[in-house]
CSV table of C-alpha atoms in Angstrom, one decimal:
chain,number,residue,atom,x,y,z
A,4,UNK,CA,0.0,0.0,0.0
A,5,UNK,CA,1.5,3.4,-1.0
A,6,UNK,CA,2.0,6.2,1.5
A,7,UNK,CA,-0.7,8.2,-0.3
A,8,UNK,CA,-3.2,5.5,0.0
A,9,UNK,CA,-2.3,5.1,3.7
A,10,UNK,CA,-2.8,8.8,4.2
A,11,UNK,CA,-6.2,8.7,2.6
A,12,UNK,CA,-7.3,5.8,4.7
A,13,UNK,CA,-6.0,7.5,7.8
A,14,UNK,CA,-7.9,10.7,7.0
A,15,UNK,CA,-11.1,8.7,6.4
A,16,UNK,CA,-10.8,6.9,9.7
A,17,UNK,CA,-10.1,10.2,11.4
A,18,UNK,CA,-13.1,11.9,9.8
A,19,UNK,CA,-15.3,8.9,10.8
A,20,UNK,CA,-14.1,9.0,14.3
A,21,UNK,CA,-14.8,12.7,14.5
A,22,UNK,CA,-18.3,12.3,13.2
A,23,UNK,CA,-19.0,9.5,15.7
A,24,UNK,CA,-17.7,11.7,18.5
A,25,UNK,CA,-19.8,14.7,17.4
A,26,UNK,CA,-22.9,12.5,17.2
A,27,UNK,CA,-22.2,11.0,20.6
A,28,UNK,CA,-21.7,14.3,22.3
A,29,UNK,CA,-24.9,15.6,20.7
A,30,UNK,CA,-26.8,12.7,22.0
A,31,UNK,CA,-25.4,13.2,25.6
A,32,UNK,CA,-26.3,16.9,25.3
A,33,UNK,CA,-30.0,16.2,24.4
A,34,UNK,CA,-30.3,13.8,27.4
A,35,UNK,CA,-28.9,16.6,29.7
A,36,UNK,CA,-31.3,19.0,28.1
A,37,UNK,CA,-34.2,17.0,29.4
A,38,UNK,CA,-33.3,17.7,33.0
A,39,UNK,CA,-34.2,21.4,33.8
A,40,UNK,CA,-33.6,23.3,37.0
A,41,UNK,CA,-36.0,26.2,37.9
A,42,UNK,CA,-34.6,29.4,39.2
A,43,UNK,CA,-35.8,31.7,42.1
A,44,UNK,CA,-35.2,35.0,40.3
A,45,UNK,CA,-36.9,34.2,36.9
A,46,UNK,CA,-40.4,33.1,35.7
A,47,UNK,CA,-41.0,29.4,35.8
A,48,UNK,CA,-40.5,29.0,32.0
A,49,UNK,CA,-36.8,29.9,32.5
A,50,UNK,CA,-35.0,26.7,33.6
A,51,UNK,CA,-31.3,25.9,33.5
A,52,UNK,CA,-30.0,22.7,31.9
A,53,UNK,CA,-26.5,21.4,31.5
A,54,UNK,CA,-26.6,20.4,27.9
A,55,UNK,CA,-23.9,22.9,26.9
A,56,UNK,CA,-21.3,21.0,28.9
A,57,UNK,CA,-20.7,18.2,26.2
A,58,UNK,CA,-21.0,20.9,23.5
A,59,UNK,CA,-18.2,22.9,25.2
A,60,UNK,CA,-16.0,19.9,25.8
A,61,UNK,CA,-16.4,18.9,22.2
A,62,UNK,CA,-15.6,22.4,21.1
A,63,UNK,CA,-12.4,22.5,23.1
A,64,UNK,CA,-11.4,19.0,21.9
A,65,UNK,CA,-12.2,19.4,18.2
A,66,UNK,CA,-12.7,23.0,17.5
A,67,UNK,CA,-15.6,25.5,17.1
A,68,UNK,CA,-17.0,23.9,13.9
A,69,UNK,CA,-17.4,20.6,15.7
A,70,UNK,CA,-19.1,22.5,18.6
A,71,UNK,CA,-21.6,24.0,16.2
A,72,UNK,CA,-22.5,20.6,14.8
A,73,UNK,CA,-22.9,19.2,18.3
A,74,UNK,CA,-25.2,22.1,19.2
A,75,UNK,CA,-27.2,21.5,16.0
A,76,UNK,CA,-27.5,17.8,16.7
A,77,UNK,CA,-28.7,18.5,20.2
A,78,UNK,CA,-31.5,20.9,18.9
A,79,UNK,CA,-32.6,18.5,16.1
A,80,UNK,CA,-32.8,15.6,18.5
A,81,UNK,CA,-34.7,17.7,21.0
A,82,UNK,CA,-37.2,18.7,18.3
A,83,UNK,CA,-37.6,15.0,17.3
A,84,UNK,CA,-38.1,13.8,20.9
A,85,UNK,CA,-40.1,16.6,22.5
A,86,UNK,CA,-41.4,18.7,19.6
A,87,UNK,CA,-41.8,22.4,19.8
A,88,UNK,CA,-44.3,24.8,21.3
A,89,UNK,CA,-43.0,27.9,19.4
A,90,UNK,CA,-43.0,26.6,15.8
A,91,UNK,CA,-39.3,26.0,16.0
A,92,UNK,CA,-38.5,29.7,16.8
A,93,UNK,CA,-37.5,29.0,20.4
A,94,UNK,CA,-35.3,26.1,19.3
A,95,UNK,CA,-33.6,28.1,16.7
A,96,UNK,CA,-32.9,30.9,19.3
A,97,UNK,CA,-31.6,28.2,21.7
A,98,UNK,CA,-29.2,27.1,19.0
A,99,UNK,CA,-28.0,30.7,18.5
A,100,UNK,CA,-27.6,31.3,22.2
A,101,UNK,CA,-25.7,28.1,22.7
A,102,UNK,CA,-23.4,28.9,19.8
A,103,UNK,CA,-22.9,32.4,21.1
A,104,UNK,CA,-21.1,30.9,24.1
A,105,UNK,CA,-19.2,27.9,22.6
A,106,UNK,CA,-17.9,29.6,19.4
A,107,UNK,CA,-16.0,32.5,21.1
A,108,UNK,CA,-14.8,30.1,23.8
A,109,UNK,CA,-13.6,27.6,21.2
A,110,UNK,CA,-11.9,30.3,19.0
A,111,UNK,CA,-10.0,31.7,22.0
A,112,UNK,CA,-9.0,28.2,23.2
A,113,UNK,CA,-7.9,27.2,19.7
A,114,UNK,CA,-5.5,30.2,19.7
A,115,UNK,CA,-4.3,29.6,23.2
A,116,UNK,CA,-4.6,26.0,24.4
A,117,UNK,CA,-3.8,26.6,28.1
A,118,UNK,CA,-5.9,26.7,31.3
A,119,UNK,CA,-5.8,30.5,31.1
A,120,UNK,CA,-7.0,30.4,27.5
A,121,UNK,CA,-9.8,28.1,28.4
A,122,UNK,CA,-10.8,30.4,31.3
A,123,UNK,CA,-10.7,33.5,29.2
A,124,UNK,CA,-12.6,31.8,26.4
A,125,UNK,CA,-15.4,30.6,28.8
A,126,UNK,CA,-15.7,34.1,30.4
A,127,UNK,CA,-15.9,35.7,27.0
A,128,UNK,CA,-18.4,33.2,25.8
A,129,UNK,CA,-20.5,33.6,28.8
A,130,UNK,CA,-20.6,37.4,28.5
A,131,UNK,CA,-21.4,37.2,24.8
A,132,UNK,CA,-24.1,34.6,25.5
A,133,UNK,CA,-25.7,36.9,28.0
A,134,UNK,CA,-25.8,39.7,25.5
A,135,UNK,CA,-27.2,37.6,22.7
A,136,UNK,CA,-29.7,36.0,25.1
A,137,UNK,CA,-31.0,39.4,26.2
A,138,UNK,CA,-31.4,40.5,22.6
A,139,UNK,CA,-33.1,37.3,21.4
A,140,UNK,CA,-35.4,37.1,24.4
A,141,UNK,CA,-36.5,40.7,24.0
A,142,UNK,CA,-37.2,40.6,20.2
A,143,UNK,CA,-37.7,36.9,19.4
A,144,UNK,CA,-38.3,34.5,22.2
A,145,UNK,CA,-40.8,36.4,24.4
A,146,UNK,CA,-43.0,37.4,21.4
A,147,UNK,CA,-42.8,33.8,20.2
A,148,UNK,CA,-43.8,32.3,23.6
A,149,UNK,CA,-46.5,34.9,23.9
A,150,UNK,CA,-48.0,33.9,20.5
A,151,UNK,CA,-47.6,30.2,21.2
A,152,UNK,CA,-49.4,30.4,24.6
A,153,UNK,CA,-51.9,33.1,23.7
A,154,UNK,CA,-50.4,35.6,26.0
A,155,UNK,CA,-49.1,39.2,25.5
A,156,UNK,CA,-45.6,40.1,26.3
A,157,UNK,CA,-46.9,42.3,29.1
A,158,UNK,CA,-48.4,39.2,30.6
A,159,UNK,CA,-45.1,37.4,30.5
A,160,UNK,CA,-43.4,40.5,32.1
A,161,UNK,CA,-46.1,40.3,34.8
A,162,UNK,CA,-44.9,36.7,35.5
A,163,UNK,CA,-41.5,38.2,36.1
A,164,UNK,CA,-42.9,40.9,38.4
A,165,UNK,CA,-44.5,38.2,40.5
A,166,UNK,CA,-41.0,36.8,41.1
A,167,UNK,CA,-39.2,40.1,41.4
A,168,UNK,CA,-41.2,43.3,41.9
A,169,UNK,CA,-38.4,45.3,40.3
A,170,UNK,CA,-39.3,43.7,36.9
A,171,UNK,CA,-41.8,46.1,35.4
A,172,UNK,CA,-40.8,46.5,31.8
A,173,UNK,CA,-39.2,44.5,29.0
A,174,UNK,CA,-35.9,46.2,29.7
A,175,UNK,CA,-35.9,45.3,33.4
A,176,UNK,CA,-37.1,41.8,32.5
A,177,UNK,CA,-34.0,41.0,30.3
A,178,UNK,CA,-31.7,42.8,32.8
A,179,UNK,CA,-33.0,41.2,36.0
A,180,UNK,CA,-34.1,37.8,34.7
A,181,UNK,CA,-32.6,36.9,31.3
A,182,UNK,CA,-29.1,38.3,31.9
A,183,UNK,CA,-28.6,36.7,35.3
A,184,UNK,CA,-30.0,33.4,33.9
A,185,UNK,CA,-27.4,33.3,31.1
A,186,UNK,CA,-24.6,34.4,33.3
A,187,UNK,CA,-25.4,31.8,35.9
A,188,UNK,CA,-25.7,29.1,33.2
A,189,UNK,CA,-22.4,30.1,31.7
A,190,UNK,CA,-20.7,30.0,35.1
A,191,UNK,CA,-22.0,26.6,35.9
A,192,UNK,CA,-21.3,25.1,32.5
A,193,UNK,CA,-17.8,26.7,32.5
A,194,UNK,CA,-16.8,25.5,36.0
A,195,UNK,CA,-18.0,21.9,35.3
A,196,UNK,CA,-16.4,21.8,31.9
A,197,UNK,CA,-13.1,23.1,33.4
A,198,UNK,CA,-13.2,20.3,36.0
A,199,UNK,CA,-14.1,17.5,33.5
A,200,UNK,CA,-12.2,18.5,30.4
A,201,UNK,CA,-8.8,17.1,31.2
A,202,UNK,CA,-10.4,13.8,32.2
A,203,UNK,CA,-12.5,13.5,29.1
A,204,UNK,CA,-10.3,15.0,26.4
A,205,UNK,CA,-8.0,12.0,26.0
A,206,UNK,CA,-11.0,9.9,24.9
A,207,UNK,CA,-11.8,12.5,22.2
A,208,UNK,CA,-9.9,13.3,19.1
A,209,UNK,CA,-7.7,16.3,19.5
A,210,UNK,CA,-7.7,17.6,15.9
A,211,UNK,CA,-10.0,20.4,15.0
A,212,UNK,CA,-12.4,20.5,12.1
């Protein structure tokens, strides 16, 4: 067998392994997405899940592109298993919010593969996710949820007021409920990923895609 043929077969095996790992992490993510934790400072329809942990681990191990595919698989599987109450709008927004964390984190870690690079990446990703989350909730998610459940945005804001009297407008809703929600989620996901990554990464392929 020539060296060229060997290289092609090695590349094919490598690509297959990467696809299997991406699919596996996507499956783990959708399972974790099923377990939701309610929060004391936000309306009951805001619940934290830990599905971004496998996505972020895969992103650090295989690169931001792999992370995007893992996130996409998670959303598609969730749609297949649980369906949607927002005609897919909420699920698409969930995909964008998830990517807004893992892509910046993955890019920074790809440039600087150190503990410090991972920490800076996760902090940057968390802050960017909080910003994107606020924007999408204000202009996409809340109107979509309102339409899906036959409620006005004001009625959804009132649910926030019941939890926190300081929430009395769309602006205070995203600042006092949505932003803390995403910041807390980013913190939890980041800490757990940081603790698990070195133990899990040897199992995964280290080459980026």
